[in-house]
Amino acid sequence: SQTIHQWPATLVQPVGSPLSLECTVEGTSNPNLYWYRQAAGRGLQLLFYSVGIGQISSEVPQNLSASRPQDRQFILSSKKLLLSDSGFYLCAWSRGGRTDTQYFGPGTRLTVL
Amino acid sequence: KNQVEQSPQSLIILEGKNCTLQCNYTVSPFSNLRWYKQDTGRGPVSLTIMTFSENTKSNGRYTATLDADTKQSSLHITASQLSDSASYICVVSPNYGGATNKLIFGTGTLLAVQP
């Protein structure tokens, strides 16, 4: 069976500090991978998606970047965090195609102070 | 503009009662609609998925309906349990083609089931 991991589960960082959130998927190969941010009272916002190693598409201009160094590893980064980067970050994977389901990880709660 | 709107924003019901959550969307062209359940502080979990040609789909005590003509969906929960307390998110996938599945999320209905 497939599993998706995210770490850390929670993170408190000062403004201006760097960020690295990691997501890994087990039990499947060549998945589509996604990073979302969920702000309180708002729907999930797609930040990045990837259909393969080194292939990253950005959905919204922002202070964040993503990388996919391995087939089942997806990393979300920032060089300098802003207060507005606080939120709940979710990684998801899917097998590809328009009707397949996205499976979400447990999420990382990021608080920027 | 592609949007997904859900109502009510929040709902409190007693254990054992039924409830119905609503979803209206303006996404076009339409590929499929999903309902996710998200426990507090956790990632969403898929409950149902319906394509254009399907008008009902069940998953245990959860039954989703879809009216593609009026662009409305509902999620009916039967005999609610305390564990049903969660946010229920309606998600629509536009039919843009290609290999990726870009989803449009509603803001969710927060359901609280009380004993």
XYZ file of N, CA and C in Angstrom:
684
model
N 0.840 -1.189 0.000
C 0.000 0.000 0.000
C 0.882 1.249 0.000
N 0.260 2.349 -0.415
C 1.012 3.595 -0.518
C 0.860 4.429 0.753
N 1.923 5.080 1.126
C 1.860 6.002 2.266
C 2.605 7.276 1.906
N 2.190 8.352 2.526
C 2.823 9.641 2.297
C 3.208 10.233 3.649
N 4.419 10.717 3.723
C 4.950 11.253 4.975
C 5.318 12.711 4.794
N 5.133 13.470 5.850
C 5.569 14.859 5.872
C 6.265 15.122 7.204
N 7.301 15.909 7.130
C 7.914 16.368 8.375
C 8.602 17.690 8.168
N 8.673 18.486 9.253
C 8.152 18.142 10.569
C 6.629 18.302 10.635
N 6.039 17.873 11.726
C 4.597 18.010 11.895
C 4.236 19.445 12.259
N 5.049 20.056 13.080
C 4.865 21.462 13.446
C 6.209 22.155 13.425
N 6.167 23.464 13.167
C 7.396 24.237 13.055
C 7.108 25.689 13.408
N 7.935 26.248 14.253
C 7.850 27.662 14.589
C 9.169 28.300 14.192
N 9.094 29.284 13.304
C 10.295 29.899 12.769
C 10.215 31.420 12.855
N 11.336 32.097 13.073
C 11.313 33.569 13.068
C 11.276 34.104 11.645
N 10.733 35.300 11.506
C 10.733 35.984 10.215
C 12.165 36.109 9.696
N 12.339 35.843 8.407
C 13.652 35.974 7.803
C 14.494 34.712 7.823
N 14.024 33.695 8.519
C 14.777 32.442 8.586
C 14.427 31.556 7.380
N 15.294 30.577 7.060
C 14.992 29.691 5.933
C 14.011 28.597 6.330
N 13.490 27.923 5.299
C 12.494 26.877 5.529
C 12.785 25.685 4.625
N 12.586 24.495 5.174
C 12.640 23.294 4.354
C 11.637 22.294 4.908
N 10.622 22.006 4.118
C 9.628 20.993 4.478
C 9.783 19.833 3.506
N 9.712 18.634 4.037
C 9.949 17.467 3.197
C 8.709 16.568 3.127
N 8.520 15.990 1.960
C 7.417 15.077 1.721
C 7.964 13.872 0.960
N 7.634 12.681 1.426
C 8.053 11.473 0.712
C 6.866 10.530 0.569
N 6.864 9.806 -0.539
C 5.802 8.849 -0.834
C 6.415 7.463 -0.945
N 5.746 6.485 -0.383
C 6.202 5.098 -0.472
C 5.155 4.240 -1.160
N 5.606 3.208 -1.831
C 4.684 2.228 -2.390
C 4.163 2.535 -3.773
N 4.727 3.533 -4.442
C 4.317 3.851 -5.803
C 5.503 4.454 -6.522
N 5.424 4.523 -7.834
C 6.515 5.125 -8.596
C 5.951 6.158 -9.558
N 6.784 7.164 -9.845
C 6.432 8.247 -10.760
C 5.087 8.902 -10.431
N 4.877 9.245 -9.165
C 3.614 9.906 -8.831
C 3.642 11.368 -9.239
N 2.460 11.950 -9.428
C 2.352 13.403 -9.457
C 2.395 13.868 -7.999
N 3.106 14.947 -7.755
C 3.226 15.446 -6.383
C 2.774 16.895 -6.318
N 2.199 17.271 -5.184
C 1.590 18.587 -5.030
C 1.934 19.165 -3.655
N 2.119 20.483 -3.615
C 2.189 21.217 -2.343
C 1.009 22.183 -2.291
N 0.290 22.144 -1.165
C -0.822 23.051 -0.919
C -0.567 23.830 0.374
N -1.219 24.984 0.451
C -1.260 25.723 1.716
C -2.720 25.941 2.069
N -3.025 25.753 3.342
C -4.390 25.948 3.822
C -4.370 27.006 4.917
N -4.964 28.154 4.618
C -5.086 29.203 5.614
C -6.411 29.033 6.340
N -6.482 29.522 7.553
C -7.683 29.388 8.386
C -8.883 29.982 7.656
N -9.967 29.191 7.555
C -11.189 29.684 6.942
C -11.146 29.804 5.428
N -10.102 29.260 4.824
C -9.983 29.353 3.363
C -9.737 27.970 2.777
N -10.021 27.840 1.503
C -9.801 26.560 0.842
C -8.330 26.319 0.587
N -8.011 25.089 0.264
C -6.628 24.747 -0.052
C -6.177 25.471 -1.313
N -4.986 26.007 -1.255
C -4.411 26.709 -2.397
C -3.241 25.905 -2.939
N -3.288 25.553 -4.210
C -2.198 24.819 -4.824
C -1.001 25.738 -5.008
N 0.152 25.323 -4.486
C 1.371 26.122 -4.592
C 2.255 25.619 -5.740
N 2.535 24.321 -5.737
C 3.402 23.722 -6.741
C 2.890 22.317 -7.085
N 3.197 21.888 -8.303
C 2.971 20.493 -8.620
C 4.112 20.013 -9.501
N 4.292 18.687 -9.495
C 5.408 18.093 -10.229
C 4.964 16.776 -10.852
N 5.284 16.602 -12.128
C 4.934 15.352 -12.811
C 6.149 14.444 -12.960
N 7.334 14.905 -12.516
C 8.515 14.074 -12.601
C 9.708 14.741 -11.949
N 10.806 13.996 -11.834
C 12.013 14.513 -11.202
C 12.465 15.795 -11.892
N 12.704 16.822 -11.093
C 13.192 18.082 -11.625
C 12.160 18.924 -12.344
N 10.936 18.431 -12.438
C 9.877 19.165 -13.148
C 8.934 19.798 -12.125
N 8.993 21.109 -12.025
C 8.209 21.831 -11.041
C 7.407 22.918 -11.746
N 6.125 22.980 -11.414
C 5.278 24.057 -11.920
C 4.748 24.849 -10.744
N 4.859 26.156 -10.852
C 4.406 27.046 -9.783
C 3.061 27.639 -10.153
N 2.151 27.618 -9.207
C 0.801 28.108 -9.468
C 0.626 29.578 -9.112
N 1.313 30.028 -8.082
C 1.156 31.415 -7.658
C 2.522 31.986 -7.326
N 2.749 33.264 -7.673
C 4.019 33.893 -7.303
C 4.074 34.070 -5.791
N 5.246 33.749 -5.226
C 5.319 33.802 -3.779
C 6.761 33.702 -3.322
N 6.885 33.617 -2.026
C 8.185 33.582 -1.378
C 8.727 32.166 -1.249
N 8.085 31.192 -1.862
C 8.450 29.798 -1.677
C 8.951 29.191 -2.978
N 9.669 28.090 -2.864
C 10.108 27.330 -4.023
C 9.963 25.853 -3.703
N 9.983 25.033 -4.746
C 9.856 23.589 -4.553
C 10.890 22.877 -5.397
N 11.269 21.699 -4.943
C 12.206 20.876 -5.700
C 11.822 19.420 -5.569
N 12.202 18.645 -6.566
C 11.929 17.202 -6.560
C 13.232 16.496 -6.941
N 14.091 16.284 -5.964
C 15.397 15.678 -6.254
C 15.324 14.185 -6.544
N 14.295 13.519 -6.057
C 14.103 12.093 -6.309
C 12.656 11.844 -6.699
N 12.393 10.687 -7.254
C 11.063 10.383 -7.787
C 9.963 10.563 -6.749
N 10.223 10.167 -5.508
C 9.183 10.175 -4.493
C 9.481 11.148 -3.363
N 10.239 12.191 -3.653
C 10.580 13.189 -2.659
C 10.268 14.578 -3.190
N 9.566 15.342 -2.376
C 9.152 16.682 -2.779
C 9.474 17.631 -1.635
N 10.184 18.708 -1.923
C 10.650 19.600 -0.873
C 10.128 21.007 -1.115
N 9.656 21.626 -0.069
C 9.188 23.007 -0.117
C 10.171 23.864 0.659
N 10.630 24.953 0.053
C 11.692 25.747 0.678
C 11.395 27.235 0.603
N 12.100 27.939 1.459
C 12.122 29.389 1.399
C 13.475 29.864 1.912
N 13.983 30.936 1.336
C 15.253 31.488 1.814
C 15.016 32.408 2.996
N 13.895 33.145 2.972
C 13.569 34.077 4.061
C 12.064 34.070 4.280
N 11.644 33.558 5.407
C 10.216 33.457 5.691
C 9.592 34.815 6.006
N 8.333 34.941 5.588
C 7.525 36.110 5.905
C 6.428 35.696 6.873
N 5.863 36.685 7.572
C 4.754 36.380 8.476
C 3.607 35.706 7.720
N 3.383 36.138 6.494
C 2.277 35.628 5.682
C 2.489 34.191 5.224
N 3.665 33.643 5.479
C 3.919 32.241 5.111
C 3.343 31.276 6.140
N 2.875 31.780 7.258
C 2.262 30.909 8.265
C 1.049 30.202 7.677
N 0.890 28.941 8.068
C -0.264 28.196 7.572
C -0.052 26.712 7.733
N -0.983 25.951 7.197
C -0.944 24.493 7.234
C -0.565 24.018 5.838
N 0.573 23.350 5.735
C 1.093 22.932 4.438
C 0.847 21.445 4.234
N 0.234 21.159 3.107
C -0.123 19.780 2.802
C 0.557 19.329 1.520
N 1.104 18.141 1.565
C 1.662 17.495 0.386
C 0.666 16.425 -0.066
N 0.561 16.223 -1.356
C -0.345 15.203 -1.866
C 0.292 14.501 -3.054
N -0.162 13.296 -3.339
C 0.303 12.572 -4.519
C -0.888 11.997 -5.268
N -0.695 11.751 -6.546
C -1.710 11.080 -7.342
C -1.021 10.287 -8.430
N -1.767 9.394 -9.025
C -1.189 8.543 -10.072
C -1.180 9.234 -11.420
N -1.878 10.351 -11.545
C -1.935 11.042 -12.818
C -3.257 10.806 -13.512
N -3.609 11.699 -14.448
C -4.891 11.589 -15.127
C -5.909 12.488 -14.460
N -6.958 12.793 -15.193
C -7.891 13.817 -14.712
C -8.854 13.327 -13.646
N -9.098 12.000 -13.579
C -10.131 11.559 -12.652
C -9.570 10.840 -11.429
N -8.239 10.780 -11.320
C -7.724 10.023 -10.191
C -7.744 10.873 -8.924
N -7.599 10.213 -7.808
C -7.713 10.862 -6.518
C -6.358 11.345 -6.027
N -6.352 12.485 -5.363
C -5.148 12.948 -4.691
C -5.187 12.484 -3.239
N -4.072 11.951 -2.781
C -3.954 11.454 -1.410
C -3.049 12.399 -0.638
N -3.551 12.871 0.476
C -2.860 13.907 1.220
C -2.034 13.338 2.372
N -0.937 14.034 2.656
C -0.142 13.713 3.817
C -0.742 14.320 5.072
N -0.094 14.109 6.224
C -0.632 14.588 7.500
C -0.486 16.092 7.699
N 0.333 16.752 6.895
C 0.452 18.200 6.989
C 1.533 18.678 7.936
N 1.971 19.920 7.708
C 2.923 20.605 8.593
C 2.319 21.949 8.985
N 2.218 22.178 10.287
C 1.714 23.462 10.786
C 2.907 24.395 10.963
N 2.986 25.452 10.143
C 4.089 26.411 10.199
C 3.604 27.719 10.804
N 4.296 28.163 11.825
C 4.020 29.456 12.436
C 5.263 30.320 12.316
N 5.107 31.466 11.668
C 6.219 32.398 11.516
C 5.994 33.566 12.476
N 6.969 33.802 13.339
C 6.810 34.837 14.360
C 7.694 36.055 14.087
N -15.171 32.928 -13.484
C -14.139 32.455 -12.560
C -14.588 31.135 -11.934
N -13.685 30.157 -11.923
C -14.008 28.865 -11.319
C -14.061 28.974 -9.807
N -15.218 28.643 -9.238
C -15.382 28.726 -7.792
C -16.203 27.556 -7.281
N -15.952 27.228 -6.018
C -16.731 26.208 -5.316
C -17.191 26.817 -4.005
N -18.512 26.829 -3.795
C -19.068 27.415 -2.583
C -19.828 26.347 -1.800
N -19.614 26.356 -0.500
C -20.255 25.351 0.350
C -21.111 26.009 1.422
N -22.172 25.291 1.781
C -23.039 25.757 2.856
C -23.594 24.561 3.622
N -23.900 24.730 4.909
C -23.552 25.909 5.693
C -22.043 25.956 5.979
N -21.609 27.061 6.531
C -20.196 27.193 6.888
C -19.868 26.276 8.053
N -20.811 26.144 8.984
C -20.644 25.246 10.120
C -22.002 24.691 10.524
N -21.954 23.549 11.207
C -23.188 22.851 11.546
C -22.957 22.040 12.810
N -23.946 22.103 13.716
C -23.893 21.292 14.939
C -25.118 20.391 14.955
N -24.885 19.097 15.120
C -26.007 18.150 15.188
C -25.784 17.191 16.344
N -26.859 16.529 16.761
C -26.756 15.539 17.815
C -26.413 14.177 17.235
N -25.666 13.437 17.993
C -25.282 12.081 17.594
C -26.525 11.270 17.213
N -26.416 10.566 16.083
C -27.519 9.739 15.613
C -28.409 10.417 14.584
N -28.325 11.734 14.501
C -29.125 12.475 13.532
C -28.470 12.470 12.157
N -29.278 12.771 11.131
C -28.792 12.888 9.760
C -28.523 14.359 9.449
N -27.698 14.595 8.442
C -27.469 15.968 7.994
C -27.077 15.956 6.518
N -27.261 17.122 5.891
C -26.925 17.270 4.474
C -26.115 18.535 4.275
N -24.998 18.382 3.606
C -24.113 19.503 3.302
C -24.236 19.835 1.817
N -24.143 21.123 1.486
C -24.369 21.559 0.120
C -23.100 22.108 -0.524
N -23.041 21.939 -1.837
C -21.909 22.449 -2.610
C -22.431 22.965 -3.947
N -22.113 24.214 -4.288
C -22.435 24.784 -5.592
C -21.125 25.168 -6.273
N -21.048 24.918 -7.552
C -19.805 25.235 -8.251
C -20.091 25.930 -9.568
N -19.090 26.689 -10.011
C -19.196 27.381 -11.294
C -18.072 26.951 -12.225
N -17.457 25.807 -11.909
C -16.326 25.322 -12.686
C -16.789 24.809 -14.043
N -16.101 25.241 -15.078
C -16.433 24.796 -16.429
C -15.180 24.827 -17.295
N -14.933 23.849 -18.124
C -15.671 22.596 -18.210
C -15.425 21.699 -17.006
N -16.359 20.832 -16.721
C -16.344 20.040 -15.507
C -15.866 18.625 -15.787
N -14.999 18.133 -14.915
C -14.530 16.755 -15.046
C -15.123 15.864 -13.960
N -14.890 16.214 -12.719
C -15.429 15.401 -11.630
C -15.525 16.205 -10.347
N -16.274 15.671 -9.403
C -16.468 16.329 -8.116
C -16.189 15.318 -7.017
N -15.480 15.789 -6.005
C -15.122 14.922 -4.888
C -15.544 15.546 -3.575
N -15.787 14.712 -2.622
C -15.957 15.147 -1.243
C -14.820 14.557 -0.420
N -14.188 15.439 0.362
C -13.122 15.026 1.269
C -13.561 15.296 2.704
N -13.066 14.479 3.627
C -13.236 14.702 5.057
C -11.878 15.066 5.646
N -11.845 16.181 6.398
C -10.585 16.584 7.001
C -10.750 16.733 8.509
N -10.136 15.836 9.246
C -10.108 15.965 10.694
C -9.188 17.118 11.064
N -9.432 17.724 12.205
C -8.654 18.882 12.641
C -7.175 18.540 12.706
N -6.356 19.359 12.032
C -4.915 19.162 12.069
C -4.413 18.000 11.259
N -5.248 17.435 10.391
C -4.851 16.300 9.559
C -5.062 16.636 8.088
N -4.537 15.775 7.222
C -4.764 15.953 5.805
C -6.136 15.451 5.394
N -6.714 15.992 4.318
C -8.028 15.534 3.855
C -7.977 14.097 3.355
N -9.097 13.397 3.518
C -9.226 12.021 3.060
C -10.428 11.948 2.126
N -10.235 11.327 0.972
C -11.302 11.259 -0.020
C -12.448 10.365 0.447
N -13.688 10.858 0.274
C -14.881 10.075 0.596
C -15.529 9.525 -0.667
N -15.761 10.411 -1.638
C -16.419 9.999 -2.875
C -15.876 10.806 -4.038
N -16.028 10.260 -5.226
C -15.729 10.980 -6.451
C -16.802 10.646 -7.467
N -17.302 11.685 -8.165
C -18.344 11.483 -9.154
C -17.974 12.211 -10.439
N -18.131 11.545 -11.552
C -17.928 12.172 -12.841
C -19.243 12.746 -13.345
N -19.183 13.351 -14.517
C -20.338 14.045 -15.079
C -21.569 13.143 -15.186
N -21.362 11.887 -15.498
C -22.482 10.982 -15.771
C -23.061 10.326 -14.514
N -22.430 10.528 -13.378
C -22.902 9.898 -12.145
C -23.704 10.901 -11.338
N -24.824 10.471 -10.754
C -25.600 11.394 -9.943
C -25.692 10.986 -8.478
N -25.141 9.843 -8.124
C -25.093 9.475 -6.716
C -23.966 8.478 -6.475
N -23.353 8.581 -5.296
C -22.267 7.678 -4.923
C -22.272 7.540 -3.411
N -22.195 6.312 -2.945
C -22.237 6.073 -1.493
C -20.936 5.489 -0.990
N -20.620 5.800 0.250
C -19.461 5.256 0.942
C -19.875 5.078 2.398
N -20.431 3.912 2.697
C -20.911 3.668 4.057
C -22.085 4.577 4.378
N -21.952 5.348 5.448
C -23.039 6.258 5.853
C -23.006 7.581 5.095
N -22.069 7.723 4.199
C -21.963 8.942 3.394
C -22.553 8.696 2.000
N -23.457 9.595 1.561
C -24.017 9.513 0.218
C -23.902 10.877 -0.441
N -23.230 10.908 -1.572
C -23.071 12.149 -2.309
C -23.969 12.124 -3.525
N -24.532 13.280 -3.863
C -25.343 13.417 -5.071
C -24.760 14.518 -5.934
N -25.006 14.433 -7.217
C -24.506 15.428 -8.153
C -25.568 15.733 -9.185
N -25.847 17.022 -9.375
C -26.708 17.488 -10.463
C -25.840 18.375 -11.347
N -25.338 17.813 -12.424
C -24.422 18.545 -13.295
C -25.123 19.666 -14.053
N -26.436 19.571 -14.191
C -27.177 20.630 -14.895
C -27.246 21.895 -14.062
N -27.555 21.740 -12.781
C -27.633 22.902 -11.888
C -26.298 23.173 -11.191
N -25.316 22.306 -11.401
C -23.987 22.449 -10.801
C -24.079 22.483 -9.281
N -24.767 21.481 -8.767
C -24.922 21.363 -7.328
C -24.614 19.933 -6.894
N -24.067 19.840 -5.694
C -23.806 18.536 -5.091
C -24.181 18.610 -3.623
N -24.503 17.454 -3.067
C -24.777 17.393 -1.638
C -24.099 16.158 -1.056
N -23.794 16.243 0.211
C -23.252 15.101 0.951
C -24.184 14.843 2.124
N -24.801 13.661 2.130
C -25.730 13.294 3.185
C -25.045 12.311 4.128
N -25.105 12.627 5.407
C -24.522 11.748 6.418
C -25.668 11.158 7.237
N -25.708 9.858 7.289
C -26.788 9.155 7.978
C -26.316 8.660 9.348
N -27.204 8.769 10.318
C -26.920 8.251 11.671
C -25.552 8.710 12.146
N -25.387 9.998 12.303
C -24.082 10.583 12.589
C -23.454 10.004 13.860
N -22.126 9.983 13.835
C -21.353 9.517 14.974
C -20.401 10.628 15.407
N -19.914 10.532 16.626
C -19.001 11.558 17.122
C -17.775 11.694 16.221
N -17.355 10.581 15.637
C -16.172 10.592 14.769
C -16.419 11.297 13.434
N -17.673 11.634 13.164
C -17.969 12.388 11.938
C -17.621 13.862 12.084
N -17.318 14.302 13.293
C -16.942 15.701 13.516
C -15.654 15.990 12.738
N -15.771 16.918 11.786
C -14.647 17.209 10.892
C -15.083 18.318 9.943
N -14.152 18.720 9.089
C -14.497 19.639 8.008
C -14.706 18.821 6.745
N -15.773 19.105 6.014
C -16.084 18.376 4.785
C -15.896 19.332 3.612
N -15.027 18.933 2.722
C -14.599 19.819 1.650
C -15.073 19.285 0.307
N -15.716 20.152 -0.454
C -16.145 19.834 -1.809
C -15.048 20.296 -2.771
N -14.671 19.428 -3.678
C -13.549 19.709 -4.563
C -13.948 19.394 -5.996
N -13.741 20.323 -6.895
C -14.126 20.128 -8.298
C -12.886 20.158 -9.180
N -12.843 19.260 -10.136
C -11.739 19.199 -11.078
C -12.203 19.687 -12.440
N -11.590 20.746 -12.963
C -11.929 21.203 -14.308
C -11.341 20.272 -15.352
N -11.961 20.200 -16.470
C -11.506 19.310 -17.538
C -10.602 20.087 -18.483
N -9.372 20.358 -18.010
C -8.428 21.107 -18.827
C -7.604 20.202 -19.733
N -7.655 18.928 -19.490
C -6.784 18.028 -20.231
C -5.410 17.957 -19.604
N -4.523 17.152 -20.153
C -3.185 17.026 -19.606
C -3.105 15.971 -18.528
N -1.914 15.797 -17.995
C -1.683 14.710 -17.057
C -1.919 15.098 -15.618
N -1.927 16.369 -15.322
C -2.062 16.766 -13.927
C -3.512 17.045 -13.589
N -3.799 16.940 -12.319
C -5.151 17.057 -11.825
C -5.232 18.270 -10.919
N -5.541 19.440 -11.481
C -5.635 20.650 -10.680
C -7.036 20.767 -10.125
N -7.125 20.827 -8.847
C -8.403 20.813 -8.157
C -8.776 22.196 -7.647
N -10.080 22.450 -7.589
C -10.591 23.693 -7.024
C -11.357 23.343 -5.761
N -10.913 23.889 -4.639
C -11.421 23.508 -3.335
C -12.440 24.507 -2.802
N -13.497 23.985 -2.190
C -14.373 24.821 -1.392
C -13.718 25.093 -0.049
N -14.303 25.991 0.725
C -13.732 26.326 2.029
C -14.180 25.364 3.117
N -15.114 24.472 2.783
C -15.504 23.425 3.720
C -16.674 23.780 4.612
N -17.331 22.740 5.099
C -18.360 22.862 6.140
C -17.819 22.178 7.387
N -17.767 22.927 8.475
C -17.279 22.364 9.735
C -18.441 21.742 10.493
N -18.409 20.414 10.617
C -19.484 19.669 11.276
C -19.045 19.260 12.670
N -19.902 19.545 13.642
C -19.658 19.100 15.020
C -20.818 18.205 15.435
N -20.509 16.979 15.810
C -21.517 16.036 16.282
C -21.402 15.957 17.795
N -22.498 16.275 18.471
C -22.477 16.305 19.929
C -23.233 15.119 20.514
N -22.775 14.619 21.664
C -23.452 13.454 22.273
C -24.790 13.848 22.855
